[in-house]
Each structure stands twice: as C-alpha cells, then as structure tokens.
Amino acid sequence: MRIASFRRALGLAAILLSTAPLAVQAQTKADSVAIRRIYDEALAHGESYENLRYLTGQIGARLSGSAQAGQAVQWGQTTMEKIGLDRVYLQEVMVPHWVRGTREKAQIKGDKGKGLALSVCALGGSVGTSGKLQARVIEVQSLAELAALPADKVKGRFVFFNRPMNPLYIETGQAYGEAGDQRRSGAAAAARRGAVGALVRSLTLAHDDFPHTGAMRYEDGVPQVPAAALSTNGADKLSQLLKADPGLTVELEMSCQTLPDVKSYNVVGEIRGSKYPEEIITVGGHLDSWDLGQGAHDDGTGCTQSMEVLRLLKATGLRPERTVRAVLFMNEENGVRGGNQYAALAKAANEKHLAAMESDGGGFTPRGFNIEAEPATVRKIQGWQPLFVPYNSTEFAVGHAGTDVEPLKGQVKALIGFDCDSQRYFDIHHTAADTFDKVNRRELELGGASMAALIYLISKYGL
Amino acid sequence: MRIASFRRALGLAAILLSTAPLAVQAQTKADSVAIRRIYDEALAHGESYENLRYLTGQIGARLSGSAQAGQAVQWGQTTMEKIGLDRVYLQEVMVPHWVRGTREKAQIKGDKGKGLALSVCALGGSVGTSGKLQARVIEVQSLAELAALPADKVKGRFVFFNRPMNPLYIETGQAYGEAGDQRRSGAAAAARRGAVGALVRSLTLAHDDFPHTGAMRYEDGVPQVPAAALSTNGADKLSQLLKADPGLTVELEMSCQTLPDVKSYNVVGEIRGSKYPEEIITVGGHLDSWDLGQGAHDDGTGCTQSMEVLRLLKATGLRPERTVRAVLFMNEENGVRGGNQYAALAKAANEKHLAAMESDGGGFTPRGFNIEAEPATVRKIQGWQPLFVPYNSTEFAVGHAGTDVEPLKGQVKALIGFDCDSQRYFDIHHTAADTFDKVNRRELELGGASMAALIYLISKYGL
C-alpha cells in the first residue's frame, strides 16, 4: 500500500510567475494552461498505445525491405490521414534488404559442454556460413586486444568479443555506446587478422538467454566473415568452458544474406503553421525495426508518439504558428537511408528547419530532452524547463539527439532527443523480447505529451 | 538503436564546488566520492535483487498471521545476520489473521449476461458470504452519492462503487489516494443504508482482469457485510449490463474470515554509530504482503532495499557516525501493528530518533524523496540534492513519507519517503501480478543506493 503524495503541482511555475514582468507572467500562465491541456488529452484520450498495439500485433517486426515494412508504410499513411492533417505524403528511398533466413544455430564441440547449444542470432548485415562452420575460439575483451594478438592465435578461428557493458553508468545508453564497437566492427577486425568469423557478446546489461541483433559493417578489401551475437548467458558459458578447454570448437550455421535494395518510403504528415508555414519543426521515430520481436520500444513507440504529437495539437485546438511535421523514418537500423533522404530532400527544397526532435530510446517514463544546438539556442530551450516541472520531465541536457535527425545537422537550429527512463531499454533492445506487453500505456502517453508540449512552445516562440 | 548520451555527470556538484568556501568544497567533494562508491557497489555487486528473488520465489505471499509471514521473519533475520551487523533482533507484536479461504467467485444473474463470471477478490478484512449471496445491484460513483440515495434503492442490494481512479494526475499515488475511500469505507457505508454487500472497482489505472485487494474497515454498531473488489474490466462490464438490465442480480460467494490474532515480529538490524550511537536513523519496508501474487513491489523491494542500505555502508567501509537501523515492519497492509509497535517501543526506551525513511512505493527507478519535517530540516535535506544530480534522483519534495514510519511522528526530526517512478505501480498493486518478474534489477539496486546515499549524509551531518 502507498498513500498519495500531496505535492509538487505547479511549484516552479509559481516561482517563475512571481518574479517575472507582468506580460511574461501572462504568457507563462497561458503556456502552462496549454501544456496542461496537452497532458490531459494524452492521459484521458491518448491514441498512441492503441496505435502501437496495432503496429506491433497486426504487422509486427518490419525490417527494411520486408513485406511488413511495406505494410507499416501503408499503416503509417492511413493512420496519419485519419488525424486530419494538412498534408500526408511519402518520400521514396531505396533501402537495404537483408534477410535472416531459416537456419541460425550454434553449438559447442569439445570434451566439456559437447553439443551444448549457444543462444545466437546473426548480426544484421552478416553473410551466412554456407553450411556449417566449425572452428576454435579465441576470446578477447576489445578490438585493441585482438590487434595485439599473435597471428597464430587468430588465424582460422572465431574471435569471441566478450567485453560486457559497463554497469556503473547511470544512463544505460552510455554503456551501450562504449561496448558497441565490438558488434559494429568486430567481424571486419577479426577477418583482417585471418579469423573465420566473429561471436559477439550481446549488448545488454541483463543476464539472460536472448541474443541481441544489431547492425555490423564490413570493410572494403577485407574478407566478409559471418558475425553472430551470443546471449549474455551463452557468452558467460562459452567463456567458462574455454577456460576449462581452450581447444574446444564452436559450430555455427547461419543462412542470412543480403538481397538487392528495395524501394521503400518515409511517411510524412504535417500541420501547416498558421503564421510562419515556411518554418518547419520535425518530430519523428523510425518505422523499420529489427526482425526479432515486434519492434515495440524500438521504435514503434517513437512512431506512435510522433503521430500523437500532431493529434494532440489538433485535439486541443492548439494550432501551431509554425509547420509541424511528423516523420516515420525508414531504415534507421541498418542504413539510415530514410534519415539521409529526408535531410537531402529538405536541402534540395531549401526548406527552413527550426528543430528536429527524435524519439528512439523507448517509450518509458519521460525524463526530459537532449539538445544539440548553439549555446544560446540551448539556453532558450532550457528556459522552458520550469513549465515541465509539474510533469517530472525536467532534464533539459546537452546531448545526442538521435540517428535519424542527425543528417539535418547544419540545416536546423536544434536537434532534440526525447529522453526517457533508460533502465529497461537494453534488456529487450533488438531481441525477440521487444514486444507490446513491455510498453506501459501511461509511460508512452506521457512521453508523447512531453514531446508535444516542447514542440508547441517552439512553434509559438521560434528558435 | 540508440546512441549513448554524453552529458550530465557531475554538472551541479561542479557548480556547488565553484561557489562555496574551500572547506565546504572539500566536504562536498568527499561526499560526492562516497556516494559514487555506494552506487558503484550497488550496481556492480548489489544483493537486493537476488534477496528479492528468494523472498518472492521461495516464500512468496506472506499476509500477516500466515505461515509464510513467519518464514519471512526467519529469512529476514538470517539475511541480516549474514551482513555482519552489530545487532539483529526481533520485536514481538500481535497481528491480525485474516484468511481468504478457498471459495471466491461472482457471477451475473439476469437476462443479459446471465452466468457471466466477474473477476473478483475479497477485500482484506471482509467477512465471508456464508454460502451464496444473491442480490440486485445499485451503482454509485461515491460515498456521497450513496448517502443521498433513497432507502429503497439501497436496501437489500449490493452497492457497486465504480468511480475510476483519475488518470490526469502525473503521480498515480494521488489518484489512488482520492479513490481509496470506496474500498476502505464502502462496505460500512453500504451496510449503514441497509445494503447486503459492497462491490468495489479495483484501485488501478489499468484496464484488465486482475482484481485488486486491499484493506477495508467495518464500523462499530454497523452490520458487517461482505466486500469484494472487481477487476476494472469486470466493473466496466457490470456497469454496462446494469444499464441494459437494471434488475440484474449478482451472486457472490466468499469464504474469507478473520481468525484470532497471531504473534509475529518486526525484524531489526543495526550498525551502531561510531560517534553518536544514541542517535538513530531508521530505514524500512514492510515484510508482510497481501496474499495474492508474491508481494514483490509491495513491499519485498522495500525490505531488500532497506537491508541493502546496511550492506552498502558495510561493503563501502562508510561506517556511519550515527546508528542506522533497518526495520522489516510486520503488518503494514492490514493493521500497521508493526509500525505502531516500533514507535511505541522507541518511545518507551526514550530513544533519540533523527530520521525514519520508508520504501513502500515499489522498486522502480528512483526519482527522489518525500520529506515530512520542520521547514528548516526540509531545507537542510534539500541542500544535499545537488549530490544526487549525477544519479537523476533529484526530486526532494515535501510529501507523505509512509505508513510504517508515520507512528514515529513527534518522536523523530524527519520522516522520509523513498520516491520512485509511479507509473507501473498500481497496475500490479495488491494483485496476483505483483511478482518478481515485474522488478528490474538495475531499478531496484539504484533505489537502494539512493536511499543509502541520503542516509549516509544524515549519519554524517545529523539533522
């Protein structure tokens, strides 16, 4: 049992009011009322949760180039049209088409643990094994450790990258960023030293049996060798068995392959600004997802929240003075072709972009925003932070905004990343466990409301 | 995918350092280092998650008076003894012994929905139905609406209290507090008007089939009638059917009963203060739980976090200057006998209590603390808030601390409630869904660390 807490409410807004000039006080009060209307609409009548239920349940995983990605484009367009926007349209873009295939397994061959299955999945972009690939294993903690090994320790083997994510960071994204080089570049680094493949510890702080996929890259002039992620439990097991039997071998079989590029689309919907229609504010998430799970927190939540921003502005009658555009970007996961295309088209059309906000860290309880902009612009945005105190979403920090809006850098005054609680995200990220049931309705709707509130302020005051 | 955010870290602590006198700067730096040690220990070697796994999985639900509550007392004592404290002991207390029994069901009798089962559970403390109890139903939204009804609309019927929790509050606890009168006092209010029983909409913002139990009270001189909670889906269904057929009846059968009081215990462990051993700081959660589910978030998390506070102080070598005591309170849910007993014994022994902290809002991501104290004491505690900026746990608000520490009011300088994210708590609160799998390891360990950090500061500086 827990008794109610009686507190907070409009504390800081009240302080702001008491010390500011009267005209500013009136504006602040009006903004505070407008934002409360946005949150009320989201909490009482929010639609992002039910939209997400459909996207994850009826369409499901939607890797670029897949039939489901095509269905998701249709769904995004239809769903935006229902909001009653001024314009909904598609932006064509060619995307990679990698497929996992039907075979994906690994087992240990050796005296100890013989026949033990390892929970693995191919990393996105990997070549397959052309039948079964059996080899000895050399374990390393880093790309640097691999580079320093003598050639005979690597040649003909699997390189097993087993550096865990650092649990000491408070924000899990920092640990993910630091450990990611193994997944992205491990296979190329291994192949350069003559290895036959790469086995990479999953990028998660959880201890479980889910392998986490994610993008990897080959390098020109270096042989393309298969790369697989091991679950953290599997990686721990393999490491333990290697200590007992350094000569053990692993047998890997994967039937993944890359097919020719496919035509796909970003989905765009916009409310035209009432005063400055030529000034554009973008808000988006990515429509594609990895092929495991349902792409719920990554990034169905960002898509449904971005569309919800437009719906909230419509439903509350808060017509923006500048144009607000929701974009469902295609192909964030393995190419960022949609994000690049959006920025290229904006540049070609000489569009004036004020801000671009991205939600791609899950649909958990909002904490604030990460801002990339000139210091004066950062300060201007941080000046609105007191209006978010009643909603406990007050961390207006300088930090990375997101992968899909990043190509706009140089064309936009501010890149903004929606920031939410990060503790659970990497437990499910890029796995079969990224499913609708992991999303909490209120957390999701609160996130959409906080995004809409900041976008409303930018649309009113500019940057 | 989400790239790391590079930010925050020691921002505010740095500001604090730059403007304060040198001696204060040195203290602040030392405190900031000590707190980082606490968090590192919790994140790298925290034991509260594995302790909780045992409590929930091996003992499970542990309502006051049950055999499992007795096992939990043993477990608490043993677990604290393993930490290597200066003293571990039990405080005897007589507790209520209510049992649910084996029969608990309800169905609709009527043309529409005939035979439809309603998902129900007895409210804690309710009498049983002595066989099957069938009656017509009158739906109300509040105790006031019931009081205003003509006698013939109530007499001989079930009163169906169907006011939902208000979704517009950002903190769910506020909505819980406002809707709770129906559950606590509904049956007595209904019986006073001649009703035969009370059916109460579950206290949750979720829409699902879990009935939520919780304490109810009878009143002297008013007949004791059965009281049951309906799941929110069940309540919506019943309300809808009543509109179509106001004459429908509900048949309720419950075999719950109250047995004689049972001897039980608070479990107490302490580290004696190195300088001021007579000054006591309490930190606790409640060991009992409702009989549905496993009592994971309510309040296994508070118990394991409170024990972890002592372990963290030991493991980091941060010996407190004042005595720190972890208390696993017995019987918070349906009597607060343990909390009352703890305060009574403290008073009888003329103990000097500085602060009492409680964790009973779940084991979710920490947000800060709710403080009940004189304004100067509140300001002193809030003065430490900058030290919590690197940990995103900065909401040092005035608010209700908790039910088990409340009896200490008047004997203690500050009551402090650990405050964590509230969005998911009432989805599972008092239901079969309050299970270990809903707890995230990092969220739980971060909570224990934030509690230990504040207690360390109080133990060093006093209040």
Short mmCIF file of N, CA, C and O in Angstrom, two decimals, chain A residues 182-275:
data_model
loop_
_atom_site.label_atom_id
_atom_site.label_comp_id
_atom_site.label_asym_id
_atom_site.label_seq_id
_atom_site.Cartn_x
_atom_site.Cartn_y
_atom_site.Cartn_z
N GLN A 182 32.50 -3.55 -30.70
CA GLN A 182 32.66 -4.99 -30.91
C GLN A 182 31.65 -5.51 -31.93
O GLN A 182 31.98 -6.31 -32.80
N ARG A 183 30.40 -5.03 -31.77
CA ARG A 183 29.35 -5.51 -32.67
C ARG A 183 29.50 -4.92 -34.06
O ARG A 183 29.40 -5.63 -35.06
N ARG A 184 29.76 -3.62 -34.13
CA ARG A 184 29.79 -2.95 -35.43
C ARG A 184 31.02 -3.36 -36.25
O ARG A 184 30.94 -3.63 -37.43
N SER A 185 32.18 -3.42 -35.60
CA SER A 185 33.44 -3.58 -36.34
C SER A 185 34.17 -4.88 -36.05
O SER A 185 35.24 -5.13 -36.60
N GLY A 186 33.61 -5.70 -35.16
CA GLY A 186 34.32 -6.90 -34.73
C GLY A 186 34.62 -7.86 -35.87
O GLY A 186 35.75 -8.37 -35.99
N ALA A 187 33.65 -8.11 -36.72
CA ALA A 187 33.84 -9.09 -37.80
C ALA A 187 34.94 -8.63 -38.76
O ALA A 187 35.81 -9.42 -39.16
N ALA A 188 34.92 -7.36 -39.12
CA ALA A 188 35.94 -6.85 -40.04
C ALA A 188 37.32 -6.93 -39.40
O ALA A 188 38.31 -7.33 -40.03
N ALA A 189 37.40 -6.55 -38.14
CA ALA A 189 38.69 -6.60 -37.44
C ALA A 189 39.19 -8.03 -37.33
O ALA A 189 40.39 -8.31 -37.48
N ALA A 190 38.28 -8.96 -37.08
CA ALA A 190 38.65 -10.37 -36.98
C ALA A 190 39.14 -10.89 -38.32
O ALA A 190 40.17 -11.58 -38.41
N ALA A 191 38.39 -10.58 -39.37
CA ALA A 191 38.73 -11.08 -40.70
C ALA A 191 40.09 -10.54 -41.15
O ALA A 191 40.87 -11.24 -41.81
N ARG A 192 40.36 -9.29 -40.79
CA ARG A 192 41.64 -8.69 -41.17
C ARG A 192 42.81 -9.49 -40.59
O ARG A 192 43.90 -9.52 -41.14
N ARG A 193 42.57 -10.15 -39.46
CA ARG A 193 43.62 -10.96 -38.83
C ARG A 193 43.52 -12.43 -39.23
O ARG A 193 44.18 -13.27 -38.61
N GLY A 194 42.64 -12.75 -40.16
CA GLY A 194 42.57 -14.12 -40.65
C GLY A 194 41.58 -15.02 -39.95
O GLY A 194 41.56 -16.24 -40.16
N ALA A 195 40.72 -14.43 -39.12
CA ALA A 195 39.69 -15.23 -38.44
C ALA A 195 38.60 -15.64 -39.43
O ALA A 195 38.44 -15.02 -40.48
N VAL A 196 37.85 -16.69 -39.06
CA VAL A 196 36.78 -17.17 -39.95
C VAL A 196 35.41 -16.61 -39.58
O VAL A 196 34.44 -16.79 -40.31
N GLY A 197 35.32 -15.96 -38.43
CA GLY A 197 34.03 -15.41 -38.01
C GLY A 197 34.15 -14.68 -36.69
O GLY A 197 35.21 -14.71 -36.04
N ALA A 198 33.07 -14.00 -36.32
CA ALA A 198 33.05 -13.27 -35.05
C ALA A 198 31.83 -13.67 -34.24
O ALA A 198 30.72 -13.79 -34.77
N LEU A 199 32.06 -13.91 -32.95
CA LEU A 199 30.98 -14.15 -32.00
C LEU A 199 31.02 -12.99 -31.01
O LEU A 199 32.07 -12.74 -30.41
N VAL A 200 29.91 -12.30 -30.85
CA VAL A 200 29.92 -11.07 -30.07
C VAL A 200 28.93 -11.17 -28.92
O VAL A 200 27.76 -11.52 -29.12
N ARG A 201 29.41 -10.85 -27.73
CA ARG A 201 28.53 -10.80 -26.56
C ARG A 201 27.42 -9.79 -26.81
O ARG A 201 27.67 -8.68 -27.28
N SER A 202 26.19 -10.15 -26.48
CA SER A 202 25.05 -9.26 -26.72
C SER A 202 25.20 -7.96 -25.94
O SER A 202 25.70 -7.96 -24.80
N LEU A 203 24.75 -6.88 -26.54
CA LEU A 203 24.84 -5.57 -25.91
C LEU A 203 23.64 -5.36 -24.98
O LEU A 203 22.60 -4.81 -25.37
N THR A 204 23.80 -5.80 -23.76
CA THR A 204 22.74 -5.66 -22.76
C THR A 204 23.37 -5.76 -21.39
O THR A 204 24.43 -6.38 -21.23
N LEU A 205 22.70 -5.18 -20.41
CA LEU A 205 23.15 -5.31 -19.02
C LEU A 205 22.42 -6.45 -18.32
O LEU A 205 22.69 -6.75 -17.16
N ALA A 206 21.48 -7.08 -19.01
CA ALA A 206 20.73 -8.18 -18.41
C ALA A 206 21.52 -9.49 -18.54
O ALA A 206 22.38 -9.62 -19.41
N HIS A 207 21.22 -10.41 -17.67
CA HIS A 207 21.80 -11.75 -17.76
C HIS A 207 20.68 -12.69 -18.16
O HIS A 207 19.85 -13.05 -17.34
N ASP A 208 20.63 -13.03 -19.44
CA ASP A 208 19.53 -13.89 -19.89
C ASP A 208 19.91 -14.60 -21.18
O ASP A 208 21.08 -14.58 -21.60
N ASP A 209 18.93 -15.24 -21.80
CA ASP A 209 19.21 -16.08 -22.96
C ASP A 209 18.81 -15.46 -24.29
O ASP A 209 18.77 -16.14 -25.31
N PHE A 210 18.51 -14.16 -24.28
CA PHE A 210 18.15 -13.51 -25.54
C PHE A 210 19.40 -13.01 -26.28
O PHE A 210 20.13 -12.18 -25.75
N PRO A 211 19.63 -13.49 -27.50
CA PRO A 211 20.68 -12.83 -28.29
C PRO A 211 20.13 -11.51 -28.86
O PRO A 211 18.97 -11.43 -29.25
N HIS A 212 21.00 -10.49 -28.87
CA HIS A 212 20.60 -9.16 -29.36
C HIS A 212 21.24 -8.91 -30.71
O HIS A 212 22.47 -8.84 -30.80
N THR A 213 20.44 -8.76 -31.74
CA THR A 213 21.00 -8.44 -33.04
C THR A 213 21.35 -6.95 -33.11
O THR A 213 21.31 -6.24 -32.10
N GLY A 214 21.69 -6.48 -34.30
CA GLY A 214 22.07 -5.08 -34.48
C GLY A 214 23.00 -4.99 -35.67
O GLY A 214 23.53 -6.01 -36.14
N ALA A 215 23.22 -3.78 -36.12
CA ALA A 215 23.98 -3.60 -37.36
C ALA A 215 25.46 -3.87 -37.18
O ALA A 215 26.05 -3.55 -36.15
N MET A 216 26.06 -4.50 -38.21
CA MET A 216 27.52 -4.64 -38.30
C MET A 216 27.92 -4.20 -39.70
O MET A 216 27.10 -4.12 -40.60
N ARG A 217 29.20 -3.88 -39.86
CA ARG A 217 29.68 -3.38 -41.16
C ARG A 217 30.91 -4.15 -41.60
O ARG A 217 31.80 -4.44 -40.77
N TYR A 218 30.98 -4.43 -42.88
CA TYR A 218 32.22 -4.97 -43.44
C TYR A 218 33.07 -3.81 -43.95
O TYR A 218 32.59 -2.68 -44.07
N GLU A 219 34.33 -4.11 -44.24
CA GLU A 219 35.22 -3.07 -44.77
C GLU A 219 35.71 -3.47 -46.15
O GLU A 219 35.94 -4.66 -46.42
N ASP A 220 35.88 -2.47 -46.98
CA ASP A 220 36.39 -2.74 -48.33
C ASP A 220 37.75 -3.43 -48.24
O ASP A 220 38.60 -3.04 -47.46
N GLY A 221 37.93 -4.46 -49.05
CA GLY A 221 39.22 -5.12 -49.12
C GLY A 221 39.47 -6.12 -48.01
O GLY A 221 40.56 -6.70 -47.93
N VAL A 222 38.48 -6.32 -47.15
CA VAL A 222 38.63 -7.30 -46.07
C VAL A 222 37.59 -8.39 -46.29
O VAL A 222 36.44 -8.10 -46.62
N PRO A 223 37.98 -9.67 -46.15
CA PRO A 223 37.01 -10.74 -46.38
C PRO A 223 35.77 -10.59 -45.48
O PRO A 223 35.88 -10.12 -44.35
N GLN A 224 34.63 -10.98 -46.03
CA GLN A 224 33.39 -10.89 -45.26
C GLN A 224 33.17 -12.22 -44.54
O GLN A 224 32.93 -13.25 -45.17
N VAL A 225 33.26 -12.18 -43.22
CA VAL A 225 33.07 -13.41 -42.43
C VAL A 225 31.80 -13.28 -41.60
O VAL A 225 31.38 -12.18 -41.26
N PRO A 226 31.18 -14.42 -41.26
CA PRO A 226 29.91 -14.38 -40.53
C PRO A 226 30.10 -13.80 -39.12
O PRO A 226 31.14 -14.01 -38.48
N ALA A 227 29.08 -13.07 -38.67
CA ALA A 227 29.11 -12.47 -37.33
C ALA A 227 27.79 -12.76 -36.62
O ALA A 227 26.72 -12.50 -37.16
N ALA A 228 27.92 -13.30 -35.41
CA ALA A 228 26.72 -13.65 -34.64
C ALA A 228 26.81 -13.06 -33.24
O ALA A 228 27.90 -12.91 -32.68
N ALA A 229 25.64 -12.74 -32.68
CA ALA A 229 25.57 -12.31 -31.28
C ALA A 229 25.22 -13.51 -30.42
O ALA A 229 24.38 -14.33 -30.78
N LEU A 230 25.89 -13.61 -29.27
CA LEU A 230 25.55 -14.62 -28.27
C LEU A 230 24.76 -13.94 -27.15
O LEU A 230 25.08 -12.81 -26.77
N SER A 231 23.80 -14.63 -26.56
CA SER A 231 23.15 -14.11 -25.36
C SER A 231 24.21 -13.94 -24.27
O SER A 231 25.27 -14.59 -24.33
N THR A 232 23.94 -13.10 -23.29
CA THR A 232 24.94 -12.92 -22.22
C THR A 232 25.15 -14.22 -21.45
O THR A 232 26.29 -14.55 -21.10
N ASN A 233 24.08 -14.97 -21.20
CA ASN A 233 24.27 -16.26 -20.53
C ASN A 233 25.13 -17.18 -21.39
O ASN A 233 26.02 -17.89 -20.88
N GLY A 234 24.87 -17.19 -22.69
CA GLY A 234 25.65 -18.02 -23.60
C GLY A 234 27.11 -17.59 -23.63
O GLY A 234 28.02 -18.44 -23.64
N ALA A 235 27.34 -16.29 -23.64
CA ALA A 235 28.72 -15.79 -23.66
C ALA A 235 29.44 -16.17 -22.37
O ALA A 235 30.61 -16.57 -22.39
N ASP A 236 28.75 -16.05 -21.24
CA ASP A 236 29.37 -16.44 -19.96
C ASP A 236 29.72 -17.93 -19.97
O ASP A 236 30.79 -18.34 -19.50
N LYS A 237 28.81 -18.72 -20.51
CA LYS A 237 29.02 -20.17 -20.56
C LYS A 237 30.22 -20.51 -21.45
O LYS A 237 31.09 -21.31 -21.08
N LEU A 238 30.24 -19.90 -22.62
CA LEU A 238 31.33 -20.16 -23.55
C LEU A 238 32.68 -19.76 -22.94
O LEU A 238 33.67 -20.50 -23.04
N SER A 239 32.69 -18.63 -22.28
CA SER A 239 33.93 -18.15 -21.66
C SER A 239 34.41 -19.13 -20.59
O SER A 239 35.60 -19.45 -20.49
N GLN A 240 33.47 -19.62 -19.82
CA GLN A 240 33.77 -20.57 -18.75
C GLN A 240 34.31 -21.88 -19.32
O GLN A 240 35.33 -22.43 -18.84
N LEU A 241 33.68 -22.36 -20.38
CA LEU A 241 34.12 -23.62 -20.99
C LEU A 241 35.48 -23.47 -21.66
O LEU A 241 36.29 -24.40 -21.67
N LEU A 242 35.73 -22.30 -22.22
CA LEU A 242 37.04 -22.05 -22.86
C LEU A 242 38.17 -22.11 -21.84
O LEU A 242 39.29 -22.53 -22.15
N LYS A 243 37.87 -21.68 -20.62
CA LYS A 243 38.89 -21.74 -19.57
C LYS A 243 39.23 -23.20 -19.27
O LYS A 243 40.40 -23.55 -19.04
N ALA A 244 38.21 -24.05 -19.27
CA ALA A 244 38.44 -25.47 -18.98
C ALA A 244 39.04 -26.20 -20.18
O ALA A 244 39.80 -27.14 -20.03
N ASP A 245 38.68 -25.77 -21.38
CA ASP A 245 39.09 -26.47 -22.60
C ASP A 245 39.36 -25.47 -23.71
O ASP A 245 38.51 -25.24 -24.58
N PRO A 246 40.55 -24.89 -23.73
CA PRO A 246 40.86 -23.84 -24.72
C PRO A 246 40.81 -24.35 -26.16
O PRO A 246 40.74 -23.55 -27.09
N GLY A 247 40.82 -25.66 -26.31
CA GLY A 247 40.80 -26.21 -27.67
C GLY A 247 39.42 -26.49 -28.21
O GLY A 247 39.28 -26.98 -29.33
N LEU A 248 38.40 -26.18 -27.44
CA LEU A 248 37.05 -26.52 -27.91
C LEU A 248 36.74 -25.77 -29.20
O LEU A 248 37.30 -24.72 -29.49
N THR A 249 35.81 -26.32 -29.95
CA THR A 249 35.39 -25.63 -31.18
C THR A 249 33.90 -25.30 -31.08
O THR A 249 33.16 -25.91 -30.32
N VAL A 250 33.53 -24.31 -31.87
CA VAL A 250 32.12 -23.95 -31.99
C VAL A 250 31.71 -24.20 -33.43
O VAL A 250 32.46 -23.92 -34.37
N GLU A 251 30.51 -24.74 -33.56
CA GLU A 251 29.94 -24.93 -34.90
C GLU A 251 28.81 -23.93 -35.10
O GLU A 251 27.87 -23.90 -34.31
N LEU A 252 28.93 -23.13 -36.13
CA LEU A 252 27.94 -22.08 -36.39
C LEU A 252 27.29 -22.33 -37.74
O LEU A 252 27.97 -22.65 -38.72
N GLU A 253 25.99 -22.15 -37.78
CA GLU A 253 25.28 -22.26 -39.05
C GLU A 253 24.29 -21.11 -39.16
O GLU A 253 23.43 -20.94 -38.30
N MET A 254 24.43 -20.32 -40.20
CA MET A 254 23.51 -19.19 -40.40
C MET A 254 23.22 -19.06 -41.89
O MET A 254 24.14 -19.15 -42.72
N SER A 255 21.96 -18.83 -42.20
CA SER A 255 21.57 -18.77 -43.61
C SER A 255 21.18 -17.35 -44.04
O SER A 255 20.45 -17.18 -45.00
N CYS A 256 21.67 -16.36 -43.31
CA CYS A 256 21.32 -14.98 -43.64
C CYS A 256 22.02 -14.53 -44.93
O CYS A 256 23.06 -15.07 -45.31
N GLN A 257 21.45 -13.54 -45.59
CA GLN A 257 22.06 -13.00 -46.80
C GLN A 257 21.50 -11.62 -47.13
O GLN A 257 20.43 -11.25 -46.65
N THR A 258 22.24 -10.92 -47.95
CA THR A 258 21.80 -9.60 -48.40
C THR A 258 21.28 -9.69 -49.82
O THR A 258 21.98 -10.18 -50.71
N LEU A 259 20.04 -9.25 -50.02
CA LEU A 259 19.40 -9.25 -51.35
C LEU A 259 19.51 -7.84 -51.94
O LEU A 259 19.95 -6.91 -51.27
N PRO A 260 19.12 -7.67 -53.19
CA PRO A 260 19.20 -6.33 -53.79
C PRO A 260 18.33 -5.31 -53.05
O PRO A 260 17.33 -5.66 -52.43
N ASP A 261 18.74 -4.05 -53.13
CA ASP A 261 17.99 -2.97 -52.48
C ASP A 261 16.53 -2.95 -52.96
O ASP A 261 16.22 -3.40 -54.06
N VAL A 262 15.70 -2.40 -52.11
CA VAL A 262 14.25 -2.39 -52.34
C VAL A 262 13.76 -0.95 -52.22
O VAL A 262 14.28 -0.17 -51.43
N LYS A 263 12.73 -0.62 -52.99
CA LYS A 263 12.15 0.72 -52.88
C LYS A 263 11.26 0.79 -51.62
O LYS A 263 10.44 -0.09 -51.39
N SER A 264 11.44 1.81 -50.84
CA SER A 264 10.60 1.99 -49.67
C SER A 264 10.34 3.49 -49.45
O SER A 264 10.61 4.28 -50.37
N TYR A 265 9.85 3.85 -48.27
CA TYR A 265 9.38 5.23 -48.08
C TYR A 265 9.52 5.70 -46.63
O TYR A 265 9.33 4.92 -45.69
N ASN A 266 9.81 6.99 -46.47
CA ASN A 266 9.47 7.69 -45.23
C ASN A 266 8.00 8.11 -45.35
O ASN A 266 7.54 8.44 -46.44
N VAL A 267 7.31 8.12 -44.21
CA VAL A 267 5.93 8.61 -44.19
C VAL A 267 5.92 9.95 -43.48
O VAL A 267 6.45 10.08 -42.37
N VAL A 268 5.34 10.95 -44.12
CA VAL A 268 5.38 12.31 -43.58
C VAL A 268 3.97 12.87 -43.47
O VAL A 268 3.15 12.71 -44.39
N GLY A 269 3.67 13.49 -42.35
CA GLY A 269 2.38 14.18 -42.19
C GLY A 269 2.62 15.54 -41.56
O GLY A 269 3.49 15.66 -40.71
N GLU A 270 1.86 16.55 -41.98
CA GLU A 270 2.15 17.85 -41.38
C GLU A 270 0.92 18.71 -41.14
O GLU A 270 -0.10 18.61 -41.82
N ILE A 271 1.05 19.53 -40.10
CA ILE A 271 0.11 20.62 -39.85
C ILE A 271 0.82 21.90 -40.28
O ILE A 271 1.91 22.20 -39.78
N ARG A 272 0.21 22.62 -41.18
CA ARG A 272 0.83 23.84 -41.69
C ARG A 272 0.76 24.94 -40.63
O ARG A 272 -0.27 25.14 -40.00
N GLY A 273 1.87 25.64 -40.44
CA GLY A 273 1.91 26.72 -39.46
C GLY A 273 0.96 27.84 -39.83
O GLY A 273 0.85 28.21 -41.01
N SER A 274 0.27 28.39 -38.84
CA SER A 274 -0.72 29.43 -39.11
C SER A 274 -0.07 30.77 -39.44
O SER A 274 -0.63 31.58 -40.16
N LYS A 275 1.13 31.03 -38.92
CA LYS A 275 1.78 32.33 -39.15
C LYS A 275 3.03 32.21 -40.01
O LYS A 275 3.31 33.07 -40.83
#
